[in-house]
Amino acid sequence: MFGSSRSRHRITTALAGFALFTAGAALQVGTAAAPAHAATTYRVLFDDGHAEEAGNADWIISTSKPDPLSQDSTPSSETDWTGALSSWGVALQKTGSYSLKTATSALTYGGSSTTDLSKFDALVLPEPNTLFTSAEKTAIMTFVKNGGGLFMVSDHTGADRNNDGYDAVEIFNDLMTNNSVDSTDPFGFSIDTLDISSGYPAAISDSTNPVLHGSFGNVTKSLIADGTTATLKPSDNSAVKGLVYRSGYSGNTGAFFATSTFGSGRVAFWGDSSPIDDGTGQSGNTLYDGWNDSGATNAALALNATAWLAGGGSSGGGGGGGGGGTCTAAQLLGNPGFESGNTTWTGSSGVITNSSSEAARTGSYKAWLDGYGSAHTDTLSQSVTIPSGCSATLSFYLHVDTAETTTTTAYDKLTVTAGSTTLATYSNLNAASGYVLKSFDVSSIAGTTATVKFTGVEGSTLQTSFVLDDTALNVS
């Protein structure tokens, strides 16, 4: 972006007013330092063997199958991979903590195929449009029972994209009621035969839930654009829980997003495919951008749920990855969105501000380092104690606005540290039109009291602003 030198009151560039328009959950690492990758790589398989590309559907993370890295091994934006789910895939890929593959043939468990379910922590079924065979249903249910995570994305009744007589509602209900492993309502819910035309279902209030409040952000609402809901049956499975509800519903009816467990594994249900559609895909498809819908937080919901299912979002269960089961899930930073003003954090004068010159991502306050167009250093820090035995993830949203025109030289830099570890360095070369989510595994400092610190150093001419919002240090 172009910017201008600014006084102490920081008069930003004209373009900075557009900072809030992009708040997607695509992750991006700094140019001068790589993020600290998780010791565990979470393995996620996306299904494309059941007509997920029929009609206008394009429910794939990449046209390169089984390995999306063959299309682009270091994707920096969702268009580097082709598919209506590429935003989802690229966001996971850019954390450095996920290994993603696509299945195009029958699902198996315990076999030698590179996409055999035994080789993965989570399976995503993005609106399948053909019935699973008996063998596939046995494989899926065994996978979950033995610790795998299952993500079931449905659509409205009648969404039979390949005209074979079955839609996702019928296919998922068949999976849960007609399999050889457990057909007695194993997950504690059934999918309703409904076509709900529109709405913004709201999340329940549960500050400790890792799907609603995870390392990828906080969930407030989702989106219905022709979708359905589920009826919960806790008497069949006490672990079932509705997280997002259709307006006017609560309890056991109208659950638009629900989670459950089965055996050692985890299950998530979403009642519409529109929220995961990023609006871009293969030529000829008519797509809808629900991923970036400004009235919802669909990206955070999809990504947090994937982490939870794969074992990276909270302790216990979920495919064998993630926490060790002795940690209470929590968000540890005080005043994480800066809405309490200049409290909890220690920083340079004027860093925490509600100035309208740079838009906050959410609320009114943000942390604004540098942006003066002269030699200047700003700092912002907070000490936090991370309990032993926890997996820990530091995340924050960053907007970089600059007047520098170079495409090769990093004149102004923001360094992010946790304890003695440098997680990343960003610069004027990372300038973007909006906020970008950054996420780092900091489990290595569990059991210590460490300082999370942001240090912005600006050169002698031409401003660069480093604007932070919605920080989090989640443990599980």
CSV table of C-alpha atoms in Angstrom, one decimal:
chain,number,residue,atom,x,y,z
A,1,MET,CA,0.0,0.0,0.0
A,2,PHE,CA,1.0,3.6,-0.4
A,3,GLY,CA,1.2,5.8,2.7
A,4,SER,CA,2.5,9.2,3.8
A,5,SER,CA,4.7,10.5,6.6
A,6,ARG,CA,2.6,11.1,9.8
A,7,SER,CA,2.8,13.3,12.8
A,8,ARG,CA,2.6,12.1,16.3
A,9,HIS,CA,-1.2,11.9,15.7
A,10,ARG,CA,-0.6,9.6,12.8
A,11,ILE,CA,-2.6,10.7,9.8
A,12,THR,CA,-2.7,7.6,7.7
A,13,THR,CA,-3.0,7.1,4.0
A,14,ALA,CA,-6.3,7.4,2.2
A,15,LEU,CA,-6.2,3.7,1.6
A,16,ALA,CA,-5.9,2.8,5.3
A,17,GLY,CA,-9.6,3.3,5.7
A,18,PHE,CA,-10.1,0.1,3.9
A,19,ALA,CA,-8.1,-1.8,6.5
A,20,LEU,CA,-11.2,-3.6,7.9
A,21,PHE,CA,-12.6,-4.8,4.6
A,22,THR,CA,-10.5,-8.0,4.7
A,23,ALA,CA,-10.6,-10.0,7.9
A,24,GLY,CA,-10.4,-13.5,6.4
A,25,ALA,CA,-8.6,-16.2,8.2
A,26,ALA,CA,-5.8,-16.9,5.7
A,27,LEU,CA,-2.6,-17.3,7.5
A,28,GLN,CA,0.7,-15.6,6.4
A,29,VAL,CA,4.2,-16.0,7.8
A,30,GLY,CA,6.8,-13.3,7.9
A,31,THR,CA,9.5,-12.9,5.3
A,32,ALA,CA,12.5,-12.7,7.6
A,33,ALA,CA,11.6,-15.5,10.0
A,34,ALA,CA,9.5,-18.6,9.9
A,35,PRO,CA,6.9,-19.4,12.5
A,36,ALA,CA,7.6,-22.0,15.2
A,37,HIS,CA,5.9,-25.0,13.8
A,38,ALA,CA,4.0,-27.5,16.0
A,39,ALA,CA,5.9,-30.6,17.0
A,40,THR,CA,2.8,-32.5,15.8
A,41,THR,CA,1.7,-32.3,12.2
A,42,TYR,CA,-2.1,-32.7,12.0
A,43,ARG,CA,-3.1,-34.8,9.0
A,44,VAL,CA,-6.4,-33.8,7.3
A,45,LEU,CA,-8.1,-35.7,4.4
A,46,PHE,CA,-10.7,-33.9,2.2
A,47,ASP,CA,-13.0,-36.2,0.4
A,48,ASP,CA,-13.6,-35.8,-3.4
A,49,GLY,CA,-14.8,-39.3,-4.2
A,50,HIS,CA,-18.5,-38.7,-3.8
A,51,ALA,CA,-19.6,-36.2,-6.4
A,52,GLU,CA,-18.3,-33.1,-4.4
A,53,GLU,CA,-17.7,-31.4,-7.8
A,54,ALA,CA,-21.2,-32.2,-9.3
A,55,GLY,CA,-23.2,-29.3,-10.7
A,56,ASN,CA,-22.1,-26.0,-9.4
A,57,ALA,CA,-20.3,-27.5,-6.4
A,58,ASP,CA,-16.6,-27.3,-6.4
A,59,TRP,CA,-15.8,-28.6,-2.9
A,60,ILE,CA,-12.1,-29.2,-3.3
A,61,ILE,CA,-9.1,-27.5,-1.8
A,62,SER,CA,-7.1,-27.8,-5.0
A,63,THR,CA,-7.3,-29.4,-8.5
A,64,SER,CA,-4.1,-31.2,-7.7
A,65,LYS,CA,-5.0,-34.5,-6.1
A,66,PRO,CA,-4.1,-36.2,-3.8
A,67,ASP,CA,-1.5,-33.6,-2.9
A,68,PRO,CA,-2.4,-29.9,-3.2
A,69,LEU,CA,1.3,-29.0,-2.9
A,70,SER,CA,1.8,-30.2,-6.4
A,71,GLN,CA,-0.2,-27.1,-7.6
A,72,ASP,CA,1.7,-24.7,-5.4
A,73,SER,CA,4.0,-25.9,-2.6
A,74,THR,CA,4.1,-22.5,-0.8
A,75,PRO,CA,0.6,-20.9,-1.4
A,76,SER,CA,0.4,-17.3,-0.1
A,77,SER,CA,-3.2,-16.7,-1.1
A,78,GLU,CA,-6.3,-18.8,-1.7
A,79,THR,CA,-6.0,-18.3,-5.5
A,80,ASP,CA,-2.7,-20.2,-5.5
A,81,TRP,CA,-4.8,-23.3,-5.2
A,82,THR,CA,-7.9,-23.8,-7.3
A,83,GLY,CA,-11.2,-24.8,-5.7
A,84,ALA,CA,-14.1,-23.4,-3.8
A,85,LEU,CA,-12.5,-24.7,-0.6
A,86,SER,CA,-9.0,-23.3,-1.3
A,87,SER,CA,-9.3,-20.6,1.3
A,88,TRP,CA,-9.8,-23.3,3.9
A,89,GLY,CA,-6.9,-25.4,2.6
A,90,VAL,CA,-4.4,-22.5,2.2
A,91,ALA,CA,-5.2,-21.2,5.7
A,92,LEU,CA,-4.3,-24.5,7.2
A,93,GLN,CA,-1.3,-25.0,5.0
A,94,LYS,CA,0.2,-21.6,5.9
A,95,THR,CA,0.3,-22.5,9.6
A,96,GLY,CA,3.0,-25.0,8.9
A,97,SER,CA,1.2,-27.4,11.2
A,98,TYR,CA,-1.1,-29.3,8.8
A,99,SER,CA,-0.6,-32.0,6.1
A,100,LEU,CA,-3.5,-32.0,3.6
A,101,LYS,CA,-4.5,-34.5,1.1
A,102,THR,CA,-7.6,-35.2,-1.1
A,103,ALA,CA,-9.2,-38.6,-1.6
A,104,THR,CA,-10.7,-39.4,-5.0
A,105,SER,CA,-11.5,-43.1,-4.6
A,106,ALA,CA,-13.3,-45.3,-2.1
A,107,LEU,CA,-12.6,-44.5,1.6
A,108,THR,CA,-10.7,-47.3,3.4
A,109,TYR,CA,-9.4,-47.9,6.9
A,110,GLY,CA,-6.4,-50.0,7.7
A,111,GLY,CA,-5.2,-50.4,4.1
A,112,SER,CA,-2.0,-49.3,2.2
A,113,SER,CA,-3.4,-46.5,0.1
A,114,THR,CA,-1.8,-43.1,0.6
A,115,THR,CA,-5.3,-41.8,1.5
A,116,ASP,CA,-6.2,-44.6,3.8
A,117,LEU,CA,-8.0,-43.1,6.8
A,118,SER,CA,-5.6,-44.7,9.3
A,119,LYS,CA,-3.0,-42.3,8.0
A,120,PHE,CA,-5.0,-39.2,9.0
A,121,ASP,CA,-6.3,-37.4,12.1
A,122,ALA,CA,-9.4,-35.8,10.5
A,123,LEU,CA,-11.7,-36.5,7.6
A,124,VAL,CA,-13.7,-33.7,5.9
A,125,LEU,CA,-16.8,-34.7,4.0
A,126,PRO,CA,-17.9,-31.5,2.2
A,127,GLU,CA,-21.4,-32.2,1.0
A,128,PRO,CA,-21.1,-35.7,-0.5
A,129,ASN,CA,-23.6,-36.4,-3.2
A,130,THR,CA,-23.3,-40.2,-3.6
A,131,LEU,CA,-24.1,-42.8,-0.9
A,132,PHE,CA,-21.1,-44.3,0.9
A,133,THR,CA,-20.8,-48.0,0.4
A,134,SER,CA,-21.2,-50.5,3.2
A,135,ALA,CA,-17.4,-50.9,3.3
A,136,GLU,CA,-16.9,-47.1,3.4
A,137,LYS,CA,-19.3,-46.6,6.2
A,138,THR,CA,-17.5,-49.3,8.2
A,139,ALA,CA,-14.2,-47.5,7.5
A,140,ILE,CA,-15.5,-44.0,8.5
A,141,MET,CA,-17.2,-45.2,11.7
A,142,THR,CA,-14.1,-47.3,12.7
A,143,PHE,CA,-11.9,-44.3,12.0
A,144,VAL,CA,-13.9,-42.1,14.3
A,145,LYS,CA,-14.3,-44.8,17.0
A,146,ASN,CA,-10.5,-45.3,17.0
A,147,GLY,CA,-9.8,-41.6,17.5
A,148,GLY,CA,-10.3,-39.8,14.2
A,149,GLY,CA,-12.1,-36.6,13.7
A,150,LEU,CA,-15.1,-36.4,11.3
A,151,PHE,CA,-16.3,-33.1,9.7
A,152,MET,CA,-19.8,-33.5,8.1
A,153,VAL,CA,-20.8,-30.5,6.0
A,154,SER,CA,-24.4,-30.9,4.8
A,155,ASP,CA,-26.7,-28.8,2.6
A,156,HIS,CA,-30.4,-28.4,2.3
A,157,THR,CA,-32.7,-31.2,1.5
A,158,GLY,CA,-33.2,-31.6,-2.2
A,159,ALA,CA,-29.7,-30.5,-3.1
A,160,ASP,CA,-29.1,-33.6,-5.3
A,161,ARG,CA,-26.4,-32.1,-7.5
A,162,ASN,CA,-25.8,-35.2,-9.6
A,163,ASN,CA,-29.5,-36.3,-9.8
A,164,ASP,CA,-28.9,-39.8,-8.4
A,165,GLY,CA,-31.7,-39.6,-5.9
A,166,TYR,CA,-29.6,-38.8,-2.9
A,167,ASP,CA,-28.6,-35.5,-1.2
A,168,ALA,CA,-26.2,-34.9,1.6
A,169,VAL,CA,-29.0,-35.0,4.2
A,170,GLU,CA,-30.0,-38.5,3.2
A,171,ILE,CA,-26.3,-39.6,2.8
A,172,PHE,CA,-25.3,-38.5,6.3
A,173,ASN,CA,-28.4,-39.9,7.9
A,174,ASP,CA,-27.7,-43.2,6.2
A,175,LEU,CA,-24.1,-43.2,7.4
A,176,MET,CA,-25.3,-42.7,11.0
A,177,THR,CA,-28.2,-45.2,11.0
A,178,ASN,CA,-27.1,-47.9,8.5
A,179,ASN,CA,-23.6,-49.0,9.3
A,180,SER,CA,-22.0,-52.1,10.7
A,181,VAL,CA,-20.2,-50.4,13.6
A,182,ASP,CA,-23.0,-48.6,15.5
A,183,SER,CA,-26.4,-47.7,14.0
A,184,THR,CA,-28.0,-46.7,17.3
A,185,ASP,CA,-27.7,-43.0,16.9
A,186,PRO,CA,-23.9,-43.1,17.6
A,187,PHE,CA,-23.4,-39.3,17.4
A,188,GLY,CA,-26.6,-38.2,19.2
A,189,PHE,CA,-28.1,-36.2,16.4
A,190,SER,CA,-30.0,-36.5,13.1
A,191,ILE,CA,-30.1,-34.1,10.2
A,192,ASP,CA,-33.4,-32.4,9.5
A,193,THR,CA,-35.0,-32.6,6.1
A,194,LEU,CA,-35.3,-28.8,5.6
A,195,ASP,CA,-34.4,-26.1,3.1
A,196,ILE,CA,-33.9,-22.9,5.1
A,197,SER,CA,-33.4,-20.1,2.6
A,198,SER,CA,-31.4,-17.6,4.6
A,199,GLY,CA,-30.2,-16.5,8.0
A,200,TYR,CA,-27.3,-15.7,10.3
A,201,PRO,CA,-27.4,-18.4,13.0
A,202,ALA,CA,-25.8,-17.2,16.3
A,203,ALA,CA,-23.2,-18.9,18.4
A,204,ILE,CA,-23.9,-19.8,22.0
A,205,SER,CA,-22.1,-18.2,24.9
A,206,ASP,CA,-19.3,-20.5,25.9
A,207,SER,CA,-15.9,-18.8,26.4
A,208,THR,CA,-14.0,-22.0,26.9
A,209,ASN,CA,-15.2,-23.9,23.8
A,210,PRO,CA,-12.2,-24.4,21.5
A,211,VAL,CA,-14.4,-24.5,18.4
A,212,LEU,CA,-16.0,-21.1,19.1
A,213,HIS,CA,-12.9,-19.6,20.6
A,214,GLY,CA,-9.9,-21.2,19.1
A,215,SER,CA,-6.5,-20.2,17.7
A,216,PHE,CA,-8.1,-19.1,14.5
A,217,GLY,CA,-10.4,-16.5,16.1
A,218,ASN,CA,-13.7,-16.1,17.8
A,219,VAL,CA,-17.0,-17.3,16.3
A,220,THR,CA,-20.1,-15.1,16.6
A,221,LYS,CA,-22.3,-16.1,13.7
A,222,SER,CA,-22.5,-18.4,10.7
A,223,LEU,CA,-24.5,-18.2,7.5
A,224,ILE,CA,-27.4,-20.0,6.0
A,225,ALA,CA,-27.9,-19.7,2.3
A,226,ASP,CA,-30.2,-22.7,1.7
A,227,GLY,CA,-29.3,-25.1,4.4
A,228,THR,CA,-30.6,-27.2,7.1
A,229,THR,CA,-30.2,-28.0,10.9
A,230,ALA,CA,-29.9,-30.9,13.2
A,231,THR,CA,-32.1,-32.3,16.0
A,232,LEU,CA,-30.0,-33.3,19.0
A,233,LYS,CA,-30.6,-36.4,21.1
A,234,PRO,CA,-28.5,-36.2,24.2
A,235,SER,CA,-30.2,-39.2,25.7
A,236,ASP,CA,-28.5,-41.2,22.9
A,237,ASN,CA,-25.1,-39.5,23.3
A,238,SER,CA,-24.6,-37.1,26.2
A,239,ALA,CA,-21.6,-35.5,24.4
A,240,VAL,CA,-23.6,-33.9,21.7
A,241,LYS,CA,-23.6,-30.1,21.9
A,242,GLY,CA,-25.2,-27.4,19.7
A,243,LEU,CA,-22.8,-24.5,19.1
A,244,VAL,CA,-24.6,-22.4,16.6
A,245,TYR,CA,-28.4,-22.1,16.3
A,246,ARG,CA,-30.9,-21.0,13.8
A,247,SER,CA,-32.7,-17.8,15.0
A,248,GLY,CA,-35.5,-18.7,17.4
A,249,TYR,CA,-34.1,-22.1,18.3
A,250,SER,CA,-32.1,-23.5,21.1
A,251,GLY,CA,-31.5,-26.7,23.1
A,252,ASN,CA,-32.2,-29.8,21.0
A,253,THR,CA,-33.7,-28.2,17.9
A,254,GLY,CA,-32.4,-25.9,15.2
A,255,ALA,CA,-28.7,-26.7,15.7
A,256,PHE,CA,-26.9,-25.3,12.7
A,257,PHE,CA,-23.5,-26.4,13.9
A,258,ALA,CA,-23.0,-29.2,16.4
A,259,THR,CA,-20.3,-31.3,17.9
A,260,SER,CA,-20.1,-34.7,19.5
A,261,THR,CA,-17.8,-37.6,20.2
A,262,PHE,CA,-17.9,-41.3,19.4
A,263,GLY,CA,-15.5,-43.8,20.9
A,264,SER,CA,-12.1,-42.0,21.1
A,265,GLY,CA,-13.0,-39.6,18.2
A,266,ARG,CA,-14.8,-36.4,17.5
A,267,VAL,CA,-17.5,-35.3,15.2
A,268,ALA,CA,-18.7,-31.9,13.8
A,269,PHE,CA,-21.8,-31.1,11.8
A,270,TRP,CA,-22.5,-28.0,9.7
A,271,GLY,CA,-25.9,-27.5,8.1
A,272,ASP,CA,-24.8,-25.7,4.9
A,273,SER,CA,-22.0,-25.7,2.4
A,274,SER,CA,-22.3,-22.0,1.6
A,275,PRO,CA,-20.2,-21.0,4.6
A,276,ILE,CA,-17.2,-22.9,3.3
A,277,ASP,CA,-17.5,-21.7,-0.2
A,278,ASP,CA,-14.8,-19.0,-0.9
A,279,GLY,CA,-16.4,-17.8,-4.2
A,280,THR,CA,-13.5,-18.9,-6.4
A,281,GLY,CA,-13.0,-22.2,-8.2
A,282,GLN,CA,-12.8,-24.0,-11.5
A,283,SER,CA,-14.1,-22.2,-14.6
A,284,GLY,CA,-17.8,-22.7,-15.3
A,285,ASN,CA,-19.0,-23.0,-11.7
A,286,THR,CA,-21.4,-20.4,-10.1
A,287,LEU,CA,-20.0,-20.0,-6.6
A,288,TYR,CA,-20.9,-17.9,-3.5
A,289,ASP,CA,-18.4,-16.4,-1.2
A,290,GLY,CA,-19.7,-17.4,2.2
A,291,TRP,CA,-16.2,-17.8,3.7
A,292,ASN,CA,-15.6,-14.0,3.7
A,293,ASP,CA,-19.3,-13.0,4.4
A,294,SER,CA,-19.0,-9.8,6.5
A,295,GLY,CA,-22.0,-10.8,8.6
A,296,ALA,CA,-20.5,-14.1,9.8
A,297,THR,CA,-17.3,-15.6,11.1
A,298,ASN,CA,-17.3,-18.7,9.0
A,299,ALA,CA,-13.6,-19.0,8.4
A,300,ALA,CA,-12.9,-19.1,12.2
A,301,LEU,CA,-15.6,-21.7,12.6
A,302,ALA,CA,-14.2,-24.0,9.9
A,303,LEU,CA,-10.6,-23.6,11.0
A,304,ASN,CA,-11.2,-23.9,14.7
A,305,ALA,CA,-13.3,-27.0,14.2
A,306,THR,CA,-10.7,-28.6,11.9
A,307,ALA,CA,-8.1,-28.0,14.6
A,308,TRP,CA,-10.3,-29.5,17.3
A,309,LEU,CA,-11.2,-32.5,15.2
A,310,ALA,CA,-7.6,-33.2,14.3
A,311,GLY,CA,-6.5,-32.9,17.9
A,312,GLY,CA,-4.9,-29.5,17.7
A,313,GLY,CA,-7.7,-27.5,19.2
A,314,SER,CA,-8.1,-29.0,22.7
A,315,SER,CA,-7.0,-31.8,25.0
A,316,GLY,CA,-7.8,-35.4,24.4
A,317,GLY,CA,-9.5,-37.3,21.5
A,318,GLY,CA,-9.3,-36.2,17.9
A,319,GLY,CA,-7.2,-38.6,15.9
A,320,GLY,CA,-4.3,-38.9,18.4
A,321,GLY,CA,-2.9,-35.4,17.9
A,322,GLY,CA,-2.8,-32.4,20.2
A,323,GLY,CA,-2.9,-32.0,23.9
A,324,GLY,CA,-2.2,-34.6,26.5
A,325,GLY,CA,-5.5,-34.5,28.3
A,326,THR,CA,-4.2,-32.7,31.5
A,327,CYS,CA,-4.7,-29.1,30.4
A,328,THR,CA,-7.8,-27.0,30.8
A,329,ALA,CA,-8.6,-25.1,27.6
A,330,ALA,CA,-8.4,-21.4,28.1
A,331,GLN,CA,-7.4,-18.1,26.5
A,332,LEU,CA,-4.6,-16.5,28.6
A,333,LEU,CA,-4.0,-13.0,27.4
A,334,GLY,CA,-5.6,-10.1,29.3
A,335,ASN,CA,-7.4,-7.4,27.3
A,336,PRO,CA,-6.8,-9.4,24.1
A,337,GLY,CA,-8.7,-7.1,21.8
A,338,PHE,CA,-7.5,-3.9,23.5
A,339,GLU,CA,-11.1,-2.8,24.1
A,340,SER,CA,-10.2,-2.0,27.8
A,341,GLY,CA,-7.7,0.6,26.5
A,342,ASN,CA,-4.3,1.0,28.0
A,343,THR,CA,-4.5,-1.8,30.6
A,344,THR,CA,-2.8,-5.2,31.1
A,345,TRP,CA,-0.4,-4.6,28.2
A,346,THR,CA,2.9,-2.6,28.7
A,347,GLY,CA,3.7,-0.5,25.7
A,348,SER,CA,5.0,2.7,24.2
A,349,SER,CA,2.8,5.8,24.6
A,350,GLY,CA,-0.1,5.9,22.2
A,351,VAL,CA,0.2,2.3,20.9
A,352,ILE,CA,-3.1,1.2,22.2
A,353,THR,CA,-5.6,3.6,20.6
A,354,ASN,CA,-9.1,4.1,19.2
A,355,SER,CA,-7.9,6.6,16.6
A,356,SER,CA,-10.2,6.5,13.5
A,357,SER,CA,-7.2,6.9,11.2
A,358,GLU,CA,-6.5,3.2,11.3
A,359,ALA,CA,-9.6,0.9,11.6
A,360,ALA,CA,-9.7,-1.7,14.3
A,361,ARG,CA,-10.5,-5.2,13.1
A,362,THR,CA,-13.3,-5.5,15.7
A,363,GLY,CA,-14.5,-3.0,18.3
A,364,SER,CA,-12.9,0.4,18.5
A,365,TYR,CA,-9.4,-0.2,19.9
A,366,LYS,CA,-6.3,-1.8,18.4
A,367,ALA,CA,-2.5,-1.6,19.0
A,368,TRP,CA,-0.8,0.6,16.4
A,369,LEU,CA,3.0,0.5,16.3
A,370,ASP,CA,5.1,3.0,14.3
A,371,GLY,CA,3.6,4.9,11.4
A,372,TYR,CA,5.5,8.2,11.8
A,373,GLY,CA,7.8,8.4,8.8
A,374,SER,CA,10.8,9.0,10.9
A,375,ALA,CA,13.2,6.8,13.0
A,376,HIS,CA,11.0,5.4,15.7
A,377,THR,CA,10.6,2.3,17.9
A,378,ASP,CA,7.4,1.1,19.5
A,379,THR,CA,7.0,-1.9,21.8
A,380,LEU,CA,4.0,-3.8,23.2
A,381,SER,CA,4.3,-6.7,25.7
A,382,GLN,CA,2.5,-8.8,28.2
A,383,SER,CA,3.8,-11.5,30.5
A,384,VAL,CA,1.7,-14.7,30.7
A,385,THR,CA,2.1,-18.0,32.6
A,386,ILE,CA,1.5,-21.1,30.4
A,387,PRO,CA,0.6,-24.2,32.5
A,388,SER,CA,2.7,-27.3,32.1
A,389,GLY,CA,1.3,-30.1,29.9
A,390,CYS,CA,-0.5,-27.7,27.6
A,391,SER,CA,-0.4,-27.2,23.9
A,392,ALA,CA,-0.3,-23.4,23.3
A,393,THR,CA,-1.0,-21.3,20.3
A,394,LEU,CA,-0.3,-17.5,20.0
A,395,SER,CA,-2.4,-15.8,17.4
A,396,PHE,CA,-3.2,-12.2,16.3
A,397,TYR,CA,-4.4,-10.2,13.4
A,398,LEU,CA,-1.9,-7.9,11.7
A,399,HIS,CA,-2.5,-5.1,9.2
A,400,VAL,CA,0.6,-3.6,7.6
A,401,ASP,CA,0.2,-0.2,5.9
A,402,THR,CA,3.2,1.5,4.3
A,403,ALA,CA,4.4,4.4,2.1
A,404,GLU,CA,7.5,2.5,1.0
A,405,THR,CA,7.5,1.6,-2.7
A,406,THR,CA,10.3,-0.9,-2.7
A,407,THR,CA,9.5,-4.5,-3.4
A,408,THR,CA,12.9,-5.8,-2.2
A,409,THR,CA,14.1,-4.0,0.9
A,410,ALA,CA,12.7,-4.3,4.4
A,411,TYR,CA,13.2,-0.8,5.8
A,412,ASP,CA,10.7,-1.0,8.7
A,413,LYS,CA,10.2,-4.2,10.8
A,414,LEU,CA,8.0,-5.7,13.4
A,415,THR,CA,9.5,-8.5,15.4
A,416,VAL,CA,7.3,-10.9,17.4
A,417,THR,CA,8.8,-12.9,20.3
A,418,ALA,CA,7.6,-15.3,23.0
A,419,GLY,CA,10.1,-15.6,25.8
A,420,SER,CA,13.5,-15.9,24.2
A,421,THR,CA,12.1,-17.3,20.9
A,422,THR,CA,11.6,-15.0,17.8
A,423,LEU,CA,8.5,-16.2,16.1
A,424,ALA,CA,8.5,-14.0,13.1
A,425,THR,CA,9.6,-10.7,11.6
A,426,TYR,CA,7.3,-8.7,9.3
A,427,SER,CA,8.2,-5.6,7.4
A,428,ASN,CA,6.9,-3.0,4.8
A,429,LEU,CA,7.2,-5.9,2.3
A,430,ASN,CA,4.2,-7.5,4.0
A,431,ALA,CA,1.9,-4.6,3.4
A,432,ALA,CA,-1.7,-5.6,2.6
A,433,SER,CA,-5.1,-4.0,2.3
A,434,GLY,CA,-6.6,-5.6,5.4
A,435,TYR,CA,-5.9,-7.7,8.5
A,436,VAL,CA,-4.3,-11.1,8.1
A,437,LEU,CA,-4.4,-13.8,10.8
A,438,LYS,CA,-1.0,-15.0,12.2
A,439,SER,CA,-0.7,-18.2,14.3
A,440,PHE,CA,2.2,-19.8,16.0
A,441,ASP,CA,2.7,-22.9,18.1
A,442,VAL,CA,4.4,-21.9,21.4
A,443,SER,CA,3.9,-25.2,23.3
A,444,SER,CA,7.7,-25.3,23.8
A,445,ILE,CA,7.4,-22.6,26.5
A,446,ALA,CA,4.6,-24.3,28.5
A,447,GLY,CA,5.4,-24.5,32.2
A,448,THR,CA,7.0,-21.0,32.2
A,449,THR,CA,6.1,-17.4,32.6
A,450,ALA,CA,7.0,-15.8,29.3
A,451,THR,CA,6.7,-12.4,27.8
A,452,VAL,CA,4.8,-12.0,24.5
A,453,LYS,CA,6.4,-8.9,22.8
A,454,PHE,CA,5.9,-7.0,19.6
A,455,THR,CA,8.7,-4.6,18.6
A,456,GLY,CA,8.3,-2.2,15.7
A,457,VAL,CA,11.3,-0.4,14.4
A,458,GLU,CA,10.8,2.3,11.7
A,459,GLY,CA,13.4,3.8,9.5
A,460,SER,CA,14.2,7.5,8.9
A,461,THR,CA,11.8,8.2,6.0
A,462,LEU,CA,8.4,6.9,4.7
A,463,GLN,CA,6.0,5.5,7.2
A,464,THR,CA,5.1,1.9,7.9
A,465,SER,CA,2.3,1.1,10.4
A,466,PHE,CA,2.0,-2.3,12.1
A,467,VAL,CA,-1.6,-2.5,13.4
A,468,LEU,CA,-2.6,-5.4,15.7
A,469,ASP,CA,-6.0,-6.6,16.9
A,470,ASP,CA,-7.7,-9.6,18.4
A,471,THR,CA,-4.8,-11.3,20.0
A,472,ALA,CA,-5.1,-14.7,21.8
A,473,LEU,CA,-2.9,-17.2,23.6
A,474,ASN,CA,-5.0,-20.4,23.6
A,475,VAL,CA,-4.0,-23.4,25.6
A,476,SER,CA,-5.4,-26.9,25.5
